[in-house]
Every structure is written in C-alpha cells, then in structure tokens.
mmCIF file of C-alpha atoms in Angstrom:
data_model
loop_
_atom_site.group_PDB
_atom_site.id
_atom_site.type_symbol
_atom_site.label_atom_id
_atom_site.label_comp_id
_atom_site.label_asym_id
_atom_site.label_seq_id
_atom_site.Cartn_x
_atom_site.Cartn_y
_atom_site.Cartn_z
ATOM 1 C CA MET A 1 32.289 -34.955 23.957
ATOM 2 C CA LYS A 2 35.393 -32.940 22.414
ATOM 3 C CA LYS A 3 34.010 -33.165 18.950
ATOM 4 C CA LEU A 4 30.410 -32.422 20.498
ATOM 5 C CA LEU A 5 32.265 -29.314 21.733
ATOM 6 C CA LEU A 6 34.296 -28.413 18.546
ATOM 7 C CA SER A 7 30.919 -27.984 16.998
ATOM 8 C CA LEU A 8 29.217 -25.936 19.855
ATOM 9 C CA LEU A 9 32.746 -23.448 19.279
ATOM 10 C CA LEU A 10 32.129 -23.942 15.657
ATOM 11 C CA ILE A 11 28.845 -22.747 16.083
ATOM 12 C CA ALA A 12 29.294 -19.898 18.737
ATOM 13 C CA ALA A 13 31.396 -18.041 16.124
ATOM 14 C CA THR A 14 28.909 -18.401 13.745
ATOM 15 C CA GLN A 15 26.817 -17.259 15.698
ATOM 16 C CA VAL A 16 29.120 -13.235 16.568
ATOM 17 C CA LYS A 17 30.734 -12.765 13.316
ATOM 18 C CA ALA A 18 29.247 -9.799 10.882
ATOM 19 C CA ASP A 19 27.897 -9.863 7.725
ATOM 20 C CA LYS A 20 30.386 -9.498 5.534
ATOM 21 C CA VAL A 21 28.690 -6.699 2.760
ATOM 22 C CA SER A 22 29.617 -5.998 -0.719
ATOM 23 C CA PHE A 23 29.267 -2.768 -2.043
ATOM 24 C CA THR A 24 28.537 -2.029 -5.944
ATOM 25 C CA ILE A 25 27.553 0.269 -7.990
ATOM 26 C CA SER A 26 25.183 0.701 -10.459
ATOM 27 C CA ASP A 27 25.336 3.307 -12.775
ATOM 28 C CA GLY A 28 27.065 6.958 -12.652
ATOM 29 C CA LEU A 29 31.097 6.493 -13.250
ATOM 30 C CA ASP A 30 31.831 5.341 -16.500
ATOM 31 C CA ASN A 31 35.956 5.838 -14.400
ATOM 32 C CA ALA A 32 36.847 2.797 -13.885
ATOM 33 C CA SER A 33 39.602 2.561 -11.425
ATOM 34 C CA MET A 34 36.704 5.598 -9.152
ATOM 35 C CA LYS A 35 34.696 2.768 -8.643
ATOM 36 C CA THR A 36 36.502 0.217 -7.629
ATOM 37 C CA LYS A 37 38.210 2.559 -5.148
ATOM 38 C CA ILE A 38 35.049 4.235 -3.545
ATOM 39 C CA GLU A 39 33.140 0.588 -3.445
ATOM 40 C CA ASN A 40 36.556 -1.539 -1.582
ATOM 41 C CA THR A 41 35.840 2.166 0.725
ATOM 42 C CA ILE A 42 32.137 1.616 1.065
ATOM 43 C CA SER A 43 32.208 -2.321 1.622
ATOM 44 C CA ASN A 44 35.203 -1.709 4.240
ATOM 45 C CA MET A 45 33.276 0.988 6.551
ATOM 46 C CA LEU A 46 29.897 -1.475 5.934
ATOM 47 C CA ASN A 47 32.491 -4.872 7.279
ATOM 48 C CA GLU A 48 34.016 -2.956 10.321
ATOM 49 C CA ILE A 49 30.447 -1.195 11.286
ATOM 50 C CA ASN A 50 29.283 -4.749 11.545
ATOM 51 C CA ALA A 51 31.978 -5.866 12.974
ATOM 52 C CA ALA A 52 32.473 -2.968 15.752
ATOM 53 C CA GLN A 53 28.648 -3.382 16.394
ATOM 54 C CA GLU A 54 28.392 -6.914 16.523
ATOM 55 C CA ALA A 55 31.761 -6.756 19.000
ATOM 56 C CA GLY A 56 29.596 -3.845 21.025
ATOM 57 C CA ARG A 57 33.475 -1.674 20.342
ATOM 58 C CA SER A 58 34.614 1.455 18.938
ATOM 59 C CA LEU A 59 35.306 2.010 15.525
ATOM 60 C CA ASN A 60 38.884 0.815 14.091
ATOM 61 C CA PHE A 61 38.347 3.226 11.291
ATOM 62 C CA SER A 62 42.470 2.377 9.841
ATOM 63 C CA ALA A 63 40.915 -1.091 8.926
ATOM 64 C CA MET A 64 38.128 1.671 6.965
ATOM 65 C CA GLY A 65 40.513 2.967 4.168
ATOM 66 C CA THR A 66 40.720 6.801 2.810
ATOM 67 C CA VAL A 67 38.840 8.083 6.270
ATOM 68 C CA GLY A 68 40.039 11.520 6.639
ATOM 69 C CA THR A 69 40.554 13.041 10.958
ATOM 70 C CA ARG A 70 37.705 15.247 9.997
ATOM 71 C CA VAL A 71 35.254 11.854 9.085
ATOM 72 C CA GLN A 72 36.458 9.717 11.865
ATOM 73 C CA GLN A 73 35.322 12.547 14.643
ATOM 74 C CA SER A 74 31.393 12.726 12.841
ATOM 75 C CA MET A 75 31.668 9.298 12.870
ATOM 76 C CA ALA A 76 32.400 8.546 16.452
ATOM 77 C CA MET A 77 30.092 11.232 17.750
ATOM 78 C CA LEU A 78 27.633 9.332 15.685
ATOM 79 C CA TRP A 79 28.208 6.124 17.551
ATOM 80 C CA GLU A 80 28.306 6.813 20.734
ATOM 81 C CA ASN A 81 24.834 8.322 20.719
ATOM 82 C CA SER A 82 23.558 5.059 18.402
ATOM 83 C CA PRO A 83 25.553 2.940 16.971
ATOM 84 C CA PHE A 84 24.205 0.981 14.653
ATOM 85 C CA LYS A 85 25.453 -1.631 11.709
ATOM 86 C CA CYS A 86 24.470 -2.164 8.386
ATOM 87 C CA THR A 87 21.367 -4.272 7.463
ATOM 88 C CA ASP A 88 22.101 -5.266 3.734
ATOM 89 C CA ASP A 89 24.898 -7.457 2.862
ATOM 90 C CA ASP A 90 24.651 -6.463 -1.181
ATOM 91 C CA ILE A 91 23.605 -2.962 -1.735
ATOM 92 C CA VAL A 92 24.128 -1.835 -5.608
ATOM 93 C CA GLU A 93 23.394 2.024 -5.550
ATOM 94 C CA HIS A 94 23.718 4.396 -8.052
ATOM 95 C CA CYS A 95 26.812 7.292 -8.127
ATOM 96 C CA ILE A 96 25.548 11.365 -7.676
ATOM 97 C CA THR A 97 28.809 13.285 -9.437
ATOM 98 C CA THR A 98 28.833 16.797 -7.245
ATOM 99 C CA GLY A 99 30.801 20.266 -8.210
ATOM 100 C CA SER A 100 32.739 17.920 -5.354
ATOM 101 C CA GLY A 101 33.500 14.738 -6.005
ATOM 102 C CA TYR A 102 31.295 11.975 -6.236
ATOM 103 C CA GLN A 103 28.535 10.684 -3.825
ATOM 104 C CA VAL A 104 26.498 7.116 -2.959
ATOM 105 C CA ARG A 105 23.237 7.394 -0.982
ATOM 106 C CA ASN A 106 20.298 5.373 0.094
ATOM 107 C CA ILE A 107 23.135 2.938 2.401
ATOM 108 C CA PRO A 108 20.277 0.998 4.591
ATOM 109 C CA LEU A 109 21.420 0.827 8.659
ATOM 110 C CA GLU A 110 19.847 -0.309 11.620
ATOM 111 C CA MET A 111 19.995 2.692 14.881
ATOM 112 C CA LYS A 112 20.732 1.192 18.026
ATOM 113 C CA PRO A 113 20.618 2.799 20.760
ATOM 114 C CA THR A 114 22.170 3.161 23.910
ATOM 115 C CA GLY A 115 20.830 4.109 27.321
ATOM 116 C CA GLU A 116 17.315 5.240 27.380
ATOM 117 C CA ARG A 117 14.868 2.836 25.605
ATOM 118 C CA GLU A 118 12.011 3.725 26.173
ATOM 119 C CA PHE A 119 11.510 6.220 23.684
ATOM 120 C CA GLY A 120 12.968 4.758 20.335
ATOM 121 C CA GLU A 121 14.465 0.503 19.179
ATOM 122 C CA ASP A 122 15.315 -0.219 16.777
ATOM 123 C CA GLU A 123 15.585 1.871 13.642
ATOM 124 C CA TYR A 124 16.207 1.939 9.911
ATOM 125 C CA GLN A 125 17.908 4.935 8.566
ATOM 126 C CA GLU A 126 20.389 6.156 5.607
ATOM 127 C CA ALA A 127 23.544 6.594 5.642
ATOM 128 C CA VAL A 128 24.848 8.789 2.977
ATOM 129 C CA ILE A 129 29.042 9.057 1.603
ATOM 130 C CA SER A 130 30.649 12.338 -0.382
ATOM 131 C CA PHE A 131 34.595 11.690 -1.473
ATOM 132 C CA ASP A 132 36.593 14.240 -2.664
ATOM 133 C CA LYS A 133 38.030 14.167 -6.239
ATOM 134 C CA GLN A 134 40.451 11.821 -5.518
ATOM 135 C CA GLY A 135 37.554 8.617 -3.979
ATOM 136 C CA ASN A 136 38.253 9.773 -0.548
ATOM 137 C CA VAL A 137 35.554 9.626 1.869
ATOM 138 C CA GLU A 138 34.486 13.954 2.593
ATOM 139 C CA SER A 139 31.511 12.940 4.820
ATOM 140 C CA PHE A 140 29.539 10.424 6.440
ATOM 141 C CA TYR A 141 25.609 11.250 7.093
ATOM 142 C CA LEU A 142 22.205 10.630 7.955
ATOM 143 C CA SER A 143 20.277 11.519 4.608
ATOM 144 C CA ILE A 144 16.517 12.688 4.568
ATOM 145 C CA SER A 145 14.839 10.599 2.306
ATOM 146 C CA MET A 146 15.841 9.761 -1.430
ATOM 147 C CA ASN A 147 11.411 10.942 -2.839
ATOM 148 C CA LEU A 148 12.674 14.271 -0.821
ATOM 149 C CA TYR A 149 15.998 14.621 -2.443
ATOM 150 C CA MET A 150 14.777 13.789 -5.127
ATOM 151 C CA ASN A 151 12.402 16.290 -5.353
ATOM 152 C CA VAL A 152 14.023 19.073 -4.250
ATOM 153 C CA ILE A 153 16.893 18.529 -7.453
ATOM 154 C CA LYS A 154 13.113 18.366 -9.434
ATOM 155 C CA SER A 155 12.651 21.354 -8.557
ATOM 156 C CA ASN A 156 14.111 23.653 -10.435
ATOM 157 C CA LEU A 157 16.590 22.433 -13.436
ATOM 158 C CA GLU A 158 18.016 25.635 -13.669
ATOM 159 C CA LEU A 159 21.760 24.426 -13.710
ATOM 160 C CA THR A 160 23.480 26.540 -10.971
ATOM 161 C CA ASP A 161 20.831 26.072 -9.231
ATOM 162 C CA LEU A 162 20.737 22.913 -9.547
ATOM 163 C CA ARG A 163 24.489 22.766 -8.143
ATOM 164 C CA ARG A 164 23.316 25.119 -5.176
ATOM 165 C CA ARG A 165 20.506 22.863 -3.994
ATOM 166 C CA GLN A 166 22.449 20.195 -4.465
ATOM 167 C CA LEU A 167 25.092 21.400 -2.059
ATOM 168 C CA ILE A 168 22.356 23.123 -0.044
ATOM 169 C CA LEU A 169 20.333 19.559 0.908
ATOM 170 C CA ASP A 170 24.088 18.603 1.635
ATOM 171 C CA TYR A 171 24.382 20.399 4.821
ATOM 172 C CA VAL A 172 20.596 20.319 6.049
ATOM 173 C CA GLU A 173 21.213 16.460 6.133
ATOM 174 C CA GLN A 174 24.211 17.824 7.738
ATOM 175 C CA PHE A 175 22.387 19.702 9.975
ATOM 176 C CA ARG A 176 20.199 16.945 11.007
ATOM 177 C CA THR A 177 23.376 14.734 11.900
ATOM 178 C CA ALA A 178 24.881 17.579 13.728
ATOM 179 C CA TYR A 179 21.668 17.059 16.457
ATOM 180 C CA ASN A 180 21.541 13.055 15.979
ATOM 181 C CA GLN A 181 25.625 13.417 16.892
ATOM 182 C CA LYS A 182 26.034 15.913 19.165
ATOM 183 C CA ASP A 183 28.064 18.181 17.746
ATOM 184 C CA ILE A 184 27.663 21.533 19.253
ATOM 185 C CA ASN A 185 31.072 22.342 17.511
ATOM 186 C CA PHE A 186 28.913 22.148 14.328
ATOM 187 C CA LEU A 187 25.642 23.786 15.393
ATOM 188 C CA ASN A 188 28.036 26.990 16.874
ATOM 189 C CA GLN A 189 30.064 27.555 13.432
ATOM 190 C CA VAL A 190 26.943 27.226 11.473
ATOM 191 C CA PHE A 191 24.825 29.929 13.091
ATOM 192 C CA SER A 192 26.101 33.145 12.673
ATOM 193 C CA ASP A 193 26.892 35.625 15.421
ATOM 194 C CA ASP A 194 23.492 37.596 15.151
ATOM 195 C CA ALA A 195 20.994 34.479 14.511
ATOM 196 C CA LEU A 196 17.794 35.337 15.238
ATOM 197 C CA ILE A 197 16.041 32.023 17.045
ATOM 198 C CA ILE A 198 12.240 31.430 17.379
ATOM 199 C CA THR A 199 10.682 28.965 19.547
ATOM 200 C CA GLY A 200 6.946 28.557 19.989
ATOM 201 C CA LYS A 201 4.774 27.062 21.722
ATOM 202 C CA VAL A 202 1.539 26.031 22.505
ATOM 203 C CA ILE A 203 -0.609 28.463 25.262
ATOM 204 C CA THR A 204 -3.615 26.497 26.683
ATOM 205 C CA THR A 205 -5.972 28.977 28.139
ATOM 206 C CA LYS A 206 -8.657 28.434 30.114
ATOM 207 C CA HIS A 207 -12.264 31.066 30.441
ATOM 208 C CA ALA A 208 -13.888 31.887 32.792
ATOM 209 C CA GLU A 209 -17.696 30.693 30.268
ATOM 210 C CA GLY A 210 -15.836 27.286 30.880
ATOM 211 C CA PHE A 211 -14.284 26.519 27.559
ATOM 212 C CA THR A 212 -11.296 26.226 26.969
ATOM 213 C CA SER A 213 -9.209 28.284 23.667
ATOM 214 C CA GLN A 214 -4.562 27.561 22.487
ATOM 215 C CA LYS A 215 -3.101 29.926 20.603
ATOM 216 C CA ILE A 216 0.961 29.688 20.132
ATOM 217 C CA GLN A 217 3.695 31.902 22.613
ATOM 218 C CA TYR A 218 6.726 32.273 20.529
ATOM 219 C CA ASN A 219 10.293 32.903 22.232
ATOM 220 C CA LYS A 220 12.943 35.160 20.777
ATOM 221 C CA GLN A 221 16.874 34.152 21.826
ATOM 222 C CA SER A 222 20.333 34.593 21.245
ATOM 223 C CA LYS A 223 22.515 32.689 19.244
ATOM 224 C CA GLU A 224 24.706 33.181 22.630
ATOM 225 C CA GLN A 225 21.517 31.688 24.143
ATOM 226 C CA TYR A 226 20.282 29.129 22.476
ATOM 227 C CA ILE A 227 24.170 27.799 22.141
ATOM 228 C CA LYS A 228 24.028 27.630 25.521
ATOM 229 C CA ASN A 229 20.306 25.919 25.947
ATOM 230 C CA LEU A 230 21.545 23.180 24.292
ATOM 231 C CA ARG A 231 24.342 21.782 25.751
ATOM 232 C CA GLY A 232 22.509 21.361 28.279
ATOM 233 C CA VAL A 233 20.538 19.250 26.421
ATOM 234 C CA PHE A 234 22.660 17.316 24.986
ATOM 235 C CA ALA A 235 24.719 16.568 28.419
ATOM 236 C CA ARG A 236 20.854 15.628 30.216
ATOM 237 C CA ASN A 237 20.360 13.033 26.849
ATOM 238 C CA SER A 238 21.926 10.632 26.160
ATOM 239 C CA TYR A 239 19.721 10.043 23.110
ATOM 240 C CA ILE A 240 18.362 11.983 20.620
ATOM 241 C CA LYS A 241 17.781 12.208 17.253
ATOM 242 C CA VAL A 242 16.946 14.629 14.772
ATOM 243 C CA THR A 243 14.181 13.858 11.445
ATOM 244 C CA PHE A 244 13.574 16.347 8.704
ATOM 245 C CA ASP A 245 10.387 15.947 6.632
ATOM 246 C CA GLU A 246 8.588 17.696 3.471
ATOM 247 C CA ILE A 247 10.973 19.533 2.308
ATOM 248 C CA GLU A 248 11.133 22.799 0.235
ATOM 249 C CA VAL A 249 13.635 25.193 -0.332
ATOM 250 C CA MET A 250 12.946 28.546 -2.159
ATOM 251 C CA ARG A 251 15.855 31.278 -3.234
ATOM 252 C CA HIS A 252 15.016 35.069 -2.178
ATOM 253 C CA PRO A 253 14.011 36.524 -5.163
ATOM 254 C CA VAL A 254 16.880 39.667 -5.583
ATOM 255 C CA ASN A 255 20.158 38.025 -3.673
ATOM 256 C CA PRO A 256 20.505 34.876 -5.033
ATOM 257 C CA ASN A 257 22.809 33.523 -2.689
ATOM 258 C CA PHE A 258 19.632 33.180 -0.540
ATOM 259 C CA TYR A 259 17.109 29.722 0.422
ATOM 260 C CA GLY A 260 14.713 29.310 2.397
ATOM 261 C CA VAL A 261 14.335 26.176 3.633
ATOM 262 C CA THR A 262 11.304 24.363 5.830
ATOM 263 C CA LEU A 263 11.332 21.408 7.124
ATOM 264 C CA LEU A 264 8.441 18.867 8.934
ATOM 265 C CA GLN A 265 10.530 18.274 12.172
ATOM 266 C CA GLY A 266 10.580 15.133 14.400
ATOM 267 C CA TRP A 267 12.893 15.951 17.934
ATOM 268 C CA THR A 268 13.348 12.470 20.393
ATOM 269 C CA SER A 269 15.014 13.193 23.193
ATOM 270 C CA GLY A 270 15.173 10.784 26.629
ATOM 271 C CA LYS A 271 10.859 10.711 27.221
ATOM 272 C CA TYR A 272 10.221 13.458 25.053
ATOM 273 C CA HIS A 273 9.367 13.896 21.783
ATOM 274 C CA ASP A 274 7.769 17.108 18.831
ATOM 275 C CA ASP A 275 6.772 17.793 15.342
ATOM 276 C CA GLY A 276 7.129 21.453 14.510
ATOM 277 C CA TYR A 277 7.981 22.940 11.027
ATOM 278 C CA LEU A 278 11.428 24.125 11.705
ATOM 279 C CA PHE A 279 12.677 26.949 9.106
ATOM 280 C CA LEU A 280 15.909 27.903 8.387
ATOM 281 C CA LEU A 281 17.616 31.254 6.218
ATOM 282 C CA TRP A 282 21.254 29.743 4.919
ATOM 283 C CA ASP A 283 23.638 32.561 3.689
ATOM 284 C CA PHE A 284 25.290 30.230 1.047
ATOM 285 C CA THR A 285 27.794 34.289 0.142
ATOM 286 C CA ASP A 286 30.795 31.073 1.362
ATOM 287 C CA GLU A 287 29.685 28.555 -0.509
ATOM 288 C CA LYS A 288 32.440 27.482 1.937
ATOM 289 C CA ALA A 289 31.147 27.701 5.429
ATOM 290 C CA PRO A 290 27.254 29.167 4.899
ATOM 291 C CA GLN A 291 25.934 30.962 8.091
ATOM 292 C CA ILE A 292 21.947 30.665 9.317
ATOM 293 C CA HIS A 293 20.428 34.047 10.312
ATOM 294 C CA VAL A 294 17.419 32.900 10.740
ATOM 295 C CA ARG A 295 15.868 29.887 12.637
ATOM 296 C CA THR A 296 12.172 29.075 13.727
ATOM 297 C CA TRP A 297 10.037 25.938 15.042
ATOM 298 C CA GLN A 298 6.805 25.787 15.484
ATOM 299 C CA PRO A 299 4.500 23.093 16.890
ATOM 300 C CA ASP A 300 2.934 21.459 13.582
ATOM 301 C CA LYS A 301 -1.376 21.679 14.948
ATOM 302 C CA ILE A 302 -2.386 23.567 18.054
ATOM 303 C CA GLY A 303 -5.951 22.256 18.911
ATOM 304 C CA GLY A 304 -4.871 18.876 17.862
ATOM 305 C CA LYS A 305 -6.146 20.781 14.667
ATOM 306 C CA PRO A 306 -2.752 20.338 11.490
ATOM 307 C CA LEU A 307 -1.505 24.853 11.213
ATOM 308 C CA PRO A 308 -2.287 26.439 8.853
ATOM 309 C CA LYS A 309 0.821 26.849 6.245
ATOM 310 C CA ASP A 310 0.116 30.550 5.701
ATOM 311 C CA GLU A 311 1.271 30.197 9.201
ATOM 312 C CA VAL A 312 4.542 28.525 9.077
ATOM 313 C CA PHE A 313 7.603 30.966 9.012
ATOM 314 C CA SER A 314 8.629 30.980 5.248
ATOM 315 C CA LEU A 315 11.380 33.389 3.849
ATOM 316 C CA SER A 316 9.153 36.056 3.252
ATOM 317 C CA ASP A 317 8.511 36.707 6.055
ATOM 318 C CA PHE A 318 11.998 37.780 7.109
ATOM 319 C CA ASP A 319 14.138 41.346 5.171
ATOM 320 C CA ILE A 320 17.571 40.237 4.267
#
C-alpha cells in the first residue's frame, strides 16, 4: 500500500511539473557570449512562464534573469489579462539585429484567458522579445505574424527606410499589446494631445417602400474623450483581445517622418467582437517617443459586402 501511494504521488508530481523549454539561436548573431546570454535569458523566461501557468500563480521575475522593471510591468499586465504558456519545448529561431540591439520573433504562446470564456478559448499567439546591445531584455510583446512583418520589411530596400520600418513595426506591436494589457498609460502617451479619433458604425435605414439601406456614420472624438471611453471599456471587461492583419505601411511623400499604417483589426471583449480597418498616422520625428495624430476605424463590411478599398482611410485623406 505504501509503495502504491508513493507511486501515485510521483505520478502526480510529474503531471504538475511544467515541461522544460530549451531555446537556441540558429543564426543572425556571431558574438558567442551574447548568443549564449540571449539563449539562456529566453529559456529562463519561458520556463518561468510555464511554471507559473502550471501553478496558477503570478510570474516570478527573479527567475528570468536580466528583465527590467518596465518589462516586468508590461508582462504582468499581459499576464493579468490572459495567462499564457509556451507551447514548444525545443525552439530554434533566427536572431534579428536592429538599430538598438537584437530581436527574436516567433516565440509560440498559448493564451489561456480566464473569466469571460464565452468569447475565446485557448488561442495560439506569438511573442517577440527585444534586447539592447548589452543583451538585456527591452520588451516582450505579442507580435504580428511573420509573413506580415516580412512583407513590410521587404517592401522597401532603402537602408534608412528599412530601419524606420523596423521601428514602426515594433511600435505597432507595442500598440497592439497595450490593448491586450489594458495599458491605458501607454495609450495616453502615444496619442498626441490634439489627436483626431474617427470611428465609423453601420446605420441601417428602413424606407417606406419596404427596403432597407446601410451607410457608415462617422463620429469624431478628441483624445480626452477617447481615453475616457477606453478606461470604461477596460474596466467593464476582464479580457481584451486585439489582433492585426493585412498591414500596409506608407511613407509620406513630403515629410519622411510621417507614416500611414493601415491594418485589419479584430477586437474581442466580453461577448462583443468586430472586425474593421484601423488607420494610424504616426509621427516619428522623435523616434524615442513617436506620436499618433490620427486614428480611424471603419467596419470591414457594409450590407454584407466588403468595404471598397477606395473608401478605406489612408495617408492621402489627411493634410499634414
């Protein structure tokens, strides 16, 4: 009986123990000591993430290595919105050299939302982890898909613009993750004080002749109104999920610091879900603190048909 009890305890212990994750850089980084440091840091991060998820506890950042306070706060907010785990135990990925350090993409995650589960079960996502030139973790974000990322990167081969496009994509991913984290402080900072917020909704009209028609009605908000409304949305919903697809980046023909970014956005909160086109007018005059001057959202369909491309807001619709 004692042997049987011991065996059962060992089996139970094995079942709750999180799988160990091993991360290896395949190429892109020749500095051997830096390569080892980044590999160990990512392995430690993912192992702690899995251990915390298995135990149903908060993240223990002291077990991760060189993760700064700002990154800890960011990961903690994302964890509170939806705990996650790494779905692979042996990850081999390319390392990207950026203007400020290094970046590793395609980290597989399984999001495990709690609470309002009517709108989303476990879902596959990918993370991107950035490091400074000393190999310290600078950021941990939910990434856009690799094919979207590469489409933007390869769309212009001019060296300076390529560097800027990497930076834009980093901020787009940070912007997306901020909604999933309910990071109202970041969103308040990234919108300029005079930002123009435009939101469209489909209005259905019943005519006396017996038929109905639909049109998009647009509503303008100030930054103050938008942030106030967003605080309410965050407070009312335990879980926010924002995804981006069909990304297009265009540089302003006159002012090279202004970029228009158009995305197909999916928004899920509580029992509500919508898809629509999101346009952002970014100002990268200060690369360390870029600003969004315009944010527009339009439904992707009207009358059951896709919104015509020439009706989707773009860079040419706004005077700079």
